[in-house]
PDB file of C-alpha atoms and ligand atoms in Angstrom:
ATOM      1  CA  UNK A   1     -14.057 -32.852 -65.685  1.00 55.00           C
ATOM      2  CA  UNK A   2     -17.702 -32.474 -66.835  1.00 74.00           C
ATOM      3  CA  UNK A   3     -19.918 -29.623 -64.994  1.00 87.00           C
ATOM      4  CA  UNK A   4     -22.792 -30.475 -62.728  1.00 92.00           C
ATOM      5  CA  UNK A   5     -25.381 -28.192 -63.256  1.00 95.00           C
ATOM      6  CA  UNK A   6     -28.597 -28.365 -60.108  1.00 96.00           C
ATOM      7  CA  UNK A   7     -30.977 -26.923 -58.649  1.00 96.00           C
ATOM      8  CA  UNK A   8     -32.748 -27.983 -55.530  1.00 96.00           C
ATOM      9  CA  UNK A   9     -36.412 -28.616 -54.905  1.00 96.00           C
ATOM     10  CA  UNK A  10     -38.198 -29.046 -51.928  1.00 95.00           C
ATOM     11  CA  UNK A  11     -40.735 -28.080 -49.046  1.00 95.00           C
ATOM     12  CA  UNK A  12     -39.353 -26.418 -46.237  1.00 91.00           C
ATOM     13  CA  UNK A  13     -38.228 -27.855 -43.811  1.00 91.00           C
ATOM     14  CA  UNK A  14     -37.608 -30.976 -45.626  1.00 93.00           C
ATOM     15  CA  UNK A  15     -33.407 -30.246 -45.275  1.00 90.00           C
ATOM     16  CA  UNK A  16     -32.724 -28.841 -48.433  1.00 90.00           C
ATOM     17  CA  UNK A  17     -30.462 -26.459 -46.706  1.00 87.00           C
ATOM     18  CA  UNK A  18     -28.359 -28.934 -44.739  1.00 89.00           C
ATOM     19  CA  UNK A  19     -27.983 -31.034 -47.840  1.00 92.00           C
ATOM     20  CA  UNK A  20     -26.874 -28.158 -49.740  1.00 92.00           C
ATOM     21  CA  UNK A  21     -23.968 -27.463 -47.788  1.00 89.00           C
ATOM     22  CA  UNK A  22     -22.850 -31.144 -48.035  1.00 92.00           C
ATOM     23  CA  UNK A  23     -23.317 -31.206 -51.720  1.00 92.00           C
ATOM     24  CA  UNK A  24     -20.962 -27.860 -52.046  1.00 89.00           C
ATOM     25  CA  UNK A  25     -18.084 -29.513 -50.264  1.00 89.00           C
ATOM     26  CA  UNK A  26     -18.441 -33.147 -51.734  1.00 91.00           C
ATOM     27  CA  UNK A  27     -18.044 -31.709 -55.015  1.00 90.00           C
ATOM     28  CA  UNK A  28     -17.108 -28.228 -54.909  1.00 87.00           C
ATOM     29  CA  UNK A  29     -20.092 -26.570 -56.519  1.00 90.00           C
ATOM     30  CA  UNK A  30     -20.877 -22.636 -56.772  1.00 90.00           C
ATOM     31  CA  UNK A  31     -23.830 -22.183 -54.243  1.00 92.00           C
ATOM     32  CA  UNK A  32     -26.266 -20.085 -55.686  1.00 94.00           C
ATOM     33  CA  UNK A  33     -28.664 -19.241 -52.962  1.00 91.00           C
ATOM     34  CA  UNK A  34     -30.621 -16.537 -54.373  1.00 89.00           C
ATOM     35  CA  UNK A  35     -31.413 -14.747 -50.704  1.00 88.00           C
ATOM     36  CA  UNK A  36     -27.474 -14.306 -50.365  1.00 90.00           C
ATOM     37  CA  UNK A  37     -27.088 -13.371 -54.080  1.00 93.00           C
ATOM     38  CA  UNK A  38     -29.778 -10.388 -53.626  1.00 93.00           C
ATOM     39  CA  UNK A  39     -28.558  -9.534 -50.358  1.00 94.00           C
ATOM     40  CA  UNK A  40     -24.910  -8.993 -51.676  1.00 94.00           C
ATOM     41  CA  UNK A  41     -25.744  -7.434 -54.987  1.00 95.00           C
ATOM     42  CA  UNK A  42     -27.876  -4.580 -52.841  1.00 94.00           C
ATOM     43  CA  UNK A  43     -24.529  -4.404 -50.697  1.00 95.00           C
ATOM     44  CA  UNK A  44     -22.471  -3.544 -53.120  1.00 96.00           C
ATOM     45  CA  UNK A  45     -24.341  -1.575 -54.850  1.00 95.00           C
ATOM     46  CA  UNK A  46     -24.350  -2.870 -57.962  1.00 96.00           C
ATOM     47  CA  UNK A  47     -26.330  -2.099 -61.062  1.00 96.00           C
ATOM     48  CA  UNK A  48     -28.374  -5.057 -60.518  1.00 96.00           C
ATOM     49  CA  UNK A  49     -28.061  -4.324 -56.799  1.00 96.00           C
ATOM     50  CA  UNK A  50     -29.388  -1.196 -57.421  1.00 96.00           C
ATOM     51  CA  UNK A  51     -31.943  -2.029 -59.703  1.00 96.00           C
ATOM     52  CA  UNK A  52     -33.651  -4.480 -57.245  1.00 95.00           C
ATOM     53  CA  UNK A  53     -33.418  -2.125 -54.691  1.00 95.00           C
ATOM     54  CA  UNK A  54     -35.764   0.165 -56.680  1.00 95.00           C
ATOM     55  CA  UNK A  55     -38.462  -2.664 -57.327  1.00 94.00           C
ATOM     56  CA  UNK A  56     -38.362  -3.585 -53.377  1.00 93.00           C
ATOM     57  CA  UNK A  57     -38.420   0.058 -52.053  1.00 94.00           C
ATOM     58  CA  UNK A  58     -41.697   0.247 -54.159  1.00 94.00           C
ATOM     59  CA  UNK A  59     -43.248  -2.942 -52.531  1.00 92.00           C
ATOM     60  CA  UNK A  60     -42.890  -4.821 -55.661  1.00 91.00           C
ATOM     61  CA  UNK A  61     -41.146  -8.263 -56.352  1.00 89.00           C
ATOM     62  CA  UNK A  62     -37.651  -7.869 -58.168  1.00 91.00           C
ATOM     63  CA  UNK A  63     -38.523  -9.457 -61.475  1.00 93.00           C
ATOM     64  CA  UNK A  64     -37.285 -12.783 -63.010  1.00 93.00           C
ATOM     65  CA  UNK A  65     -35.360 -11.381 -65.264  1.00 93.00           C
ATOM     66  CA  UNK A  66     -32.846  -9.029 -62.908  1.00 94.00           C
ATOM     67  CA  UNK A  67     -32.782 -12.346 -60.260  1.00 95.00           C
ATOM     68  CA  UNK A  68     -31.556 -14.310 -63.718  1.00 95.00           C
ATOM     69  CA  UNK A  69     -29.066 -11.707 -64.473  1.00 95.00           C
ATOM     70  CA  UNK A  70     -27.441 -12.158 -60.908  1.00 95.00           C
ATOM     71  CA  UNK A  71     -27.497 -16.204 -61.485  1.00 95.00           C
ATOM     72  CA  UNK A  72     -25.612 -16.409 -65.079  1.00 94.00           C
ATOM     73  CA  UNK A  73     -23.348 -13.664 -63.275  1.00 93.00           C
ATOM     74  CA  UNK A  74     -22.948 -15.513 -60.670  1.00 94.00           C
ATOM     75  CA  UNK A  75     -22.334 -19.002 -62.980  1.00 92.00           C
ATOM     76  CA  UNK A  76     -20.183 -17.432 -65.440  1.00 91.00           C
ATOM     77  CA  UNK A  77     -17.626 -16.227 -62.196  1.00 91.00           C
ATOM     78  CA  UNK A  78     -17.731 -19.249 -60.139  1.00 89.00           C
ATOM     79  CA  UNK A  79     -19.170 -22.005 -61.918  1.00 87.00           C
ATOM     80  CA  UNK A  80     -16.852 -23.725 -64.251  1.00 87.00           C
ATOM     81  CA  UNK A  81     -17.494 -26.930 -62.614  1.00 88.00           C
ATOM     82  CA  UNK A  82     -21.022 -26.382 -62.177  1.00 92.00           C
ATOM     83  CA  UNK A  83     -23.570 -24.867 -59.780  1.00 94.00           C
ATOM     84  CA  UNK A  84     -25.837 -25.771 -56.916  1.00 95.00           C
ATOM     85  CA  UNK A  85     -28.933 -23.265 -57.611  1.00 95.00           C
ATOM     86  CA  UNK A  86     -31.452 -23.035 -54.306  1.00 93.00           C
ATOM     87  CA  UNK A  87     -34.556 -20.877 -53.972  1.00 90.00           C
ATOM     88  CA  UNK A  88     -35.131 -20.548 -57.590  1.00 93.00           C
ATOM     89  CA  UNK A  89     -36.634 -21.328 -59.502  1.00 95.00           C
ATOM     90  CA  UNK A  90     -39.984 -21.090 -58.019  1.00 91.00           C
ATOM     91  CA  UNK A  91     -42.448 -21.308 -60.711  1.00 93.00           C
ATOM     92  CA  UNK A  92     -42.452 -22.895 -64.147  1.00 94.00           C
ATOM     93  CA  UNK A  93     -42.623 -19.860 -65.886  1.00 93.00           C
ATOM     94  CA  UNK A  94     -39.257 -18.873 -64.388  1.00 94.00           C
ATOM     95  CA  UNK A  95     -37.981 -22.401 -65.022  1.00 96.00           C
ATOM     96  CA  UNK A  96     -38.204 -21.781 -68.934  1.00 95.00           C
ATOM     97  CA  UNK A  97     -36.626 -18.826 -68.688  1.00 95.00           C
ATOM     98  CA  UNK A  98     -33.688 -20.124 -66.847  1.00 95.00           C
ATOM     99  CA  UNK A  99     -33.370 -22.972 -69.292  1.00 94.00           C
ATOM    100  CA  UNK A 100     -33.650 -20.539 -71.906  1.00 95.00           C
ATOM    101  CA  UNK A 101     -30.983 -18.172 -70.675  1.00 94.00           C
ATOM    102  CA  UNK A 102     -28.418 -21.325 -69.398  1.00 94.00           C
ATOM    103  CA  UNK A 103     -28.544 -22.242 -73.362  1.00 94.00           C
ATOM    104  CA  UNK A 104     -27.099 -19.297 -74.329  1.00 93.00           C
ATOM    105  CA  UNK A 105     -24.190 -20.134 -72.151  1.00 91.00           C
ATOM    106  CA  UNK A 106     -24.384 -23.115 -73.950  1.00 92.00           C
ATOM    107  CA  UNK A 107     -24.863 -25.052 -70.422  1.00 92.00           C
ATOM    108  CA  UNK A 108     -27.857 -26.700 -69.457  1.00 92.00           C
ATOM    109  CA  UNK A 109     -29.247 -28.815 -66.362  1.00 95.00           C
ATOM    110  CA  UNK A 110     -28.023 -31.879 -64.642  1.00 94.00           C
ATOM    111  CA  UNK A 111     -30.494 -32.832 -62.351  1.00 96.00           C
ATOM    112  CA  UNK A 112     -33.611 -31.095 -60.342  1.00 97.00           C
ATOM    113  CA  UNK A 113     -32.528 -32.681 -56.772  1.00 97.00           C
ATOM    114  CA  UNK A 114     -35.978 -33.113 -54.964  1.00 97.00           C
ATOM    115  CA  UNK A 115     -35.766 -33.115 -51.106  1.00 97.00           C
ATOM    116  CA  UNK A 116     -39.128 -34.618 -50.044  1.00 96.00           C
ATOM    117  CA  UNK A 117     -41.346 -34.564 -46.495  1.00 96.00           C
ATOM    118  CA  UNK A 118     -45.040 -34.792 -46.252  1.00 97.00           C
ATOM    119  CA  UNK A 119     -47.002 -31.443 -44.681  1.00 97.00           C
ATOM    120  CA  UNK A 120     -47.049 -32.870 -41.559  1.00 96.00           C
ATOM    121  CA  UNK A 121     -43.790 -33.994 -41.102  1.00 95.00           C
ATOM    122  CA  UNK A 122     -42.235 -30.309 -42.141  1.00 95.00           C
ATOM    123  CA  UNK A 123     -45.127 -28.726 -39.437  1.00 96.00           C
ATOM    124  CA  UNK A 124     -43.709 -31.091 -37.133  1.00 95.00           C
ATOM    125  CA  UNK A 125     -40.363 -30.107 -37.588  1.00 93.00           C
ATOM    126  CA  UNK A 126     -40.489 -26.489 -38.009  1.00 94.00           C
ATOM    127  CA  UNK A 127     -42.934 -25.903 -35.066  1.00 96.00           C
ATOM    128  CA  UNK A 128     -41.118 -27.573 -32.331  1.00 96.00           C
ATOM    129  CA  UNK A 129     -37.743 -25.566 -33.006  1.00 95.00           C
ATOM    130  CA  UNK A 130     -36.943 -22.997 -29.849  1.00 96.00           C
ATOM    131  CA  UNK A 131     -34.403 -20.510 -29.917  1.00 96.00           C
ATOM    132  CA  UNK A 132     -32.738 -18.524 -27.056  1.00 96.00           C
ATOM    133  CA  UNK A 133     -30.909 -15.154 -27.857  1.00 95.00           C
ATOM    134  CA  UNK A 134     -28.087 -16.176 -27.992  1.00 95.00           C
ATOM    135  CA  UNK A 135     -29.403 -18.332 -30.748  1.00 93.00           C
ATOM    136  CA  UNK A 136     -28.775 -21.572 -29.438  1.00 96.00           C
ATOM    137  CA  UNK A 137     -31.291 -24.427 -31.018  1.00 95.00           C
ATOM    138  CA  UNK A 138     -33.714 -26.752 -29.748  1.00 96.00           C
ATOM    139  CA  UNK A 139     -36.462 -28.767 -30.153  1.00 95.00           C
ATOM    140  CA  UNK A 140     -39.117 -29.692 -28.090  1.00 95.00           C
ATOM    141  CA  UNK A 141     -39.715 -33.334 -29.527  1.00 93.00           C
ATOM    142  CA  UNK A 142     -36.231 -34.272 -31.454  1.00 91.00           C
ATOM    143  CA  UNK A 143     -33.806 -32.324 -28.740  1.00 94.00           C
ATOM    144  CA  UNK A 144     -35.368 -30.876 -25.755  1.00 96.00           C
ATOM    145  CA  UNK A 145     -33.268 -28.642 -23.035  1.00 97.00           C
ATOM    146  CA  UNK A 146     -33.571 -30.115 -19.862  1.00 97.00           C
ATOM    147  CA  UNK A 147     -35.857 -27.991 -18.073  1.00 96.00           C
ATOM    148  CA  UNK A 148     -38.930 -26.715 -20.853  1.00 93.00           C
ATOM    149  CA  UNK A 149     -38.012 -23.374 -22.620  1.00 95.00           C
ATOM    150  CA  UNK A 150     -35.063 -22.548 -20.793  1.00 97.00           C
ATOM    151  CA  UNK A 151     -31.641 -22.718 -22.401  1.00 97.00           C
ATOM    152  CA  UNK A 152     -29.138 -25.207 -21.106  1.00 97.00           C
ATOM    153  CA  UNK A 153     -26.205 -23.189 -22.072  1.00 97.00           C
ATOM    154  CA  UNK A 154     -27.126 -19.567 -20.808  1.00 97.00           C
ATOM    155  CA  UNK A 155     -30.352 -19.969 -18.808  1.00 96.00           C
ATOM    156  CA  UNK A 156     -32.130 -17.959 -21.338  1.00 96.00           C
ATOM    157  CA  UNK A 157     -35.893 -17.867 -22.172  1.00 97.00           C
ATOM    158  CA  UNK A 158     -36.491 -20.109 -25.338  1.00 97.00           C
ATOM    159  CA  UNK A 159     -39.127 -18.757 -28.114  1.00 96.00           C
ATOM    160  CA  UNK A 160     -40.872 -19.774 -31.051  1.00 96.00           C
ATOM    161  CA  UNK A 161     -39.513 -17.600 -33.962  1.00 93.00           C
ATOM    162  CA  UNK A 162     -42.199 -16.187 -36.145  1.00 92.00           C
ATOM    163  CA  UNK A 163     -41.255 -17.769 -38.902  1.00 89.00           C
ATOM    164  CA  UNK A 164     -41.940 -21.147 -37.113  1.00 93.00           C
ATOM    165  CA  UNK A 165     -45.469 -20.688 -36.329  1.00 95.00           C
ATOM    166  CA  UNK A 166     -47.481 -23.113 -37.367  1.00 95.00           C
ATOM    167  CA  UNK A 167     -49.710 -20.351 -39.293  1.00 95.00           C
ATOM    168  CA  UNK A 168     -46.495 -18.925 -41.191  1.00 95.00           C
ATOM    169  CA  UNK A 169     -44.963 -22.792 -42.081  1.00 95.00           C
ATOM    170  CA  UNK A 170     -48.975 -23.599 -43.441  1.00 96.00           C
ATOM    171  CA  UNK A 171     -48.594 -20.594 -45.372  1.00 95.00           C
ATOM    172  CA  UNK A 172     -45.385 -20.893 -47.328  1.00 94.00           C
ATOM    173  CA  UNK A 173     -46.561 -24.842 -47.504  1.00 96.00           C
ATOM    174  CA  UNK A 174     -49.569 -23.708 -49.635  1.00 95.00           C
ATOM    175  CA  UNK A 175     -47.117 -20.851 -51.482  1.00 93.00           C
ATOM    176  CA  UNK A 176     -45.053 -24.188 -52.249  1.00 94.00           C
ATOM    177  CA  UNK A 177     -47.701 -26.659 -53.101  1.00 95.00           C
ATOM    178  CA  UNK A 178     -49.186 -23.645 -55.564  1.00 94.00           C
ATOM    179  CA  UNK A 179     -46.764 -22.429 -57.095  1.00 91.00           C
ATOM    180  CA  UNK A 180     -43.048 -24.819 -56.737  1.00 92.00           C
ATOM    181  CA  UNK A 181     -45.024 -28.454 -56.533  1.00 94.00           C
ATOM    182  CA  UNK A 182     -45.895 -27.956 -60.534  1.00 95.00           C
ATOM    183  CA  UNK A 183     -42.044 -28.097 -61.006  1.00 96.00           C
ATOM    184  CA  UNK A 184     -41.602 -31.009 -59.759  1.00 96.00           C
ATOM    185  CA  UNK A 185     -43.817 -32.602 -62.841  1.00 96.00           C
ATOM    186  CA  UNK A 186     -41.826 -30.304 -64.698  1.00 96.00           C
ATOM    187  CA  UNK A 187     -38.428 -31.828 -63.997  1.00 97.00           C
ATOM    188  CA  UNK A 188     -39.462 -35.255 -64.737  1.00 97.00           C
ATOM    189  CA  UNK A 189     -41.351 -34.558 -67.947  1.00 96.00           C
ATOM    190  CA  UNK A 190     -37.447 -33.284 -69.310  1.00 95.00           C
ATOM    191  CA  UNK A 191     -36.651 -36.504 -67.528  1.00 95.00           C
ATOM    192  CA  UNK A 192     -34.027 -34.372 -65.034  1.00 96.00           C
ATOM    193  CA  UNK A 193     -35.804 -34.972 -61.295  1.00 97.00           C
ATOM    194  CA  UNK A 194     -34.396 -37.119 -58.904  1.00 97.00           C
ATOM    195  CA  UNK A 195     -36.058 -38.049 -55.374  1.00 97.00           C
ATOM    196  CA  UNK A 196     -34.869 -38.098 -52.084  1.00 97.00           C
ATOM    197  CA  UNK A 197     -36.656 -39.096 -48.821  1.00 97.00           C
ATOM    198  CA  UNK A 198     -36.170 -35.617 -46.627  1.00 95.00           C
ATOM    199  CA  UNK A 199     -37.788 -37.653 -43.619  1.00 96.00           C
ATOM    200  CA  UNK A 200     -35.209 -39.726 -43.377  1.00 95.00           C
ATOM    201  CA  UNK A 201     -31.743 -38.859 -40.972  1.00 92.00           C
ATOM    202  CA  UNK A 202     -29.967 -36.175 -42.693  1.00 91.00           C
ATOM    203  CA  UNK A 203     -26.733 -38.444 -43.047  1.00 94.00           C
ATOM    204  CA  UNK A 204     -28.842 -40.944 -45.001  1.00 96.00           C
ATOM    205  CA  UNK A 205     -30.338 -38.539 -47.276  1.00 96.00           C
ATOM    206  CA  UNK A 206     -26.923 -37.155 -47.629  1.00 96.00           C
ATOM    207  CA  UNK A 207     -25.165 -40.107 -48.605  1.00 96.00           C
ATOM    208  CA  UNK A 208     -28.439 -41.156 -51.186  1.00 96.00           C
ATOM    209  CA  UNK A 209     -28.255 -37.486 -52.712  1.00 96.00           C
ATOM    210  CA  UNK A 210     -24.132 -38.156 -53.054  1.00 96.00           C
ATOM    211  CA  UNK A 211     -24.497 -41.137 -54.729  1.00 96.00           C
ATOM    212  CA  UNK A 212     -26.638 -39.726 -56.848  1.00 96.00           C
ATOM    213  CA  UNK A 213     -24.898 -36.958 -57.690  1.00 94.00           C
ATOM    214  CA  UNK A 214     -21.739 -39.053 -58.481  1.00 94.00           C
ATOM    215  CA  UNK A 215     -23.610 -41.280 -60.458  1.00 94.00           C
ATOM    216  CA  UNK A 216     -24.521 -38.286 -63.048  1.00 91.00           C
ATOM    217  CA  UNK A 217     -20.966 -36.876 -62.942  1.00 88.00           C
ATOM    218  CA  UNK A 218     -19.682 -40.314 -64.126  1.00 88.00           C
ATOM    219  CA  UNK A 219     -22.442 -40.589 -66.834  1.00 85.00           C
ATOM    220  CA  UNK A 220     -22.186 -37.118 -68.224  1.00 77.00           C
ATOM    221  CA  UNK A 221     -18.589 -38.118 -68.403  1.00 78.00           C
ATOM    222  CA  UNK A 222     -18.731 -41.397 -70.293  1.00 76.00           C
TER     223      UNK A 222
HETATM  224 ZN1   ZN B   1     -28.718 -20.091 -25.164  1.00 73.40          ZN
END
């Protein structure tokens, strides 16, 4: 069987992370979530771990080059059939290098999957979630509690989490329109990118970005 090799583009809040969790189980892809693969190289104290560790303790970002060390790693374990790559890259520069580095493998792209949603939609989205301690989920638009920010389950007080403000999701929206949007031309121009609609239903994106995905497995294979 032929290897699908992706990486996932998109706002936030526009479902990337729901549809990456579908996408690992429809065709049993290595996630590559570079959060998690930082978090657990720092746990276990590895020399990358440790390395990072160094540049974060200092204030500094941990640079391409380590985060691209953890990814091939991380390919080169787990991804004989291919990977699912999400949260990097983030900026063309770091695009090249991963192309650059994946053709040493002698592997290259499949497809840049591009989960879409206009500004307003994500602030929409992102601002109306509630939370109680317990971490149960609302929101106040798509799936209120019953009586305003109480929980339903546990009676709990519901809050906004900081990272839902609408001054923190306008923030990493211009981070993303800065830095990530130019990848998106990026993509196309090495004709990879593929679209999907993230304000539609989550099952309809999901069964567009499966199709998809199929479709390039059975032309990579022909
Ligand atoms: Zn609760």
């Amino acid at each position: 069987m032929s290897e699908l090799n992706l990486i996932l583009l998109g706002p936030p809040g526009a479902g990337k992370g729901t549809q990456a969790a579908r996408l690992r189980e429809d065709f049993g892809l290595a996630y590559i979530g570079t959060g998690d693969l930082l978090r657990e190289h720092r746990q276990k104290q590895t020399e990358l771990g440790v390395k990072a560790q160094e540049y974060m303790d200092a204030g500094d970002l941990v640079p391409d080059d380590l985060v691209i060390a953890m990814i091939l790693d991380k390919v080169e374990e787990d991804g004989d059939d291919g990977f699912l790559l999400d949260g990097f890259p983030r900026t063309v520069g770091q695009a090249d290098a991963l192309t650059e580095e994946l053709d040493k493998l002698g592997r290259r792209l499949t497809a840049a999957l591009l989960v879409d949603a206009p500004d307003e939609v994500v602030l929409n989205r992102l601002s109306g979630r509630r939370q109680c301690s317990n971490g149960h989920l609302y929101h106040v638009e798509f799936d209120p509690p019953k009586h305003p920010d109480v929980c339903d389950q546990d009676g709990s007080r519901l809050v906004q989490r900081d990272d839902d403000k609408p001054e923190t999701i306008r923030n990493r929206l211009a981070v993303y329109h800065d830095q990530t949007e130019p990848l998106v031309e990026y993509y196309e121009n090495h004709d990879l990118l593929r679209r999907f609609d993230g304000t539609r239903r989550p099952t309809e994106v999901h069964d567009h970005v499966r199709a998809t995905v199929a479709t390039l497995r059975l032309e990579d294979e022909l």
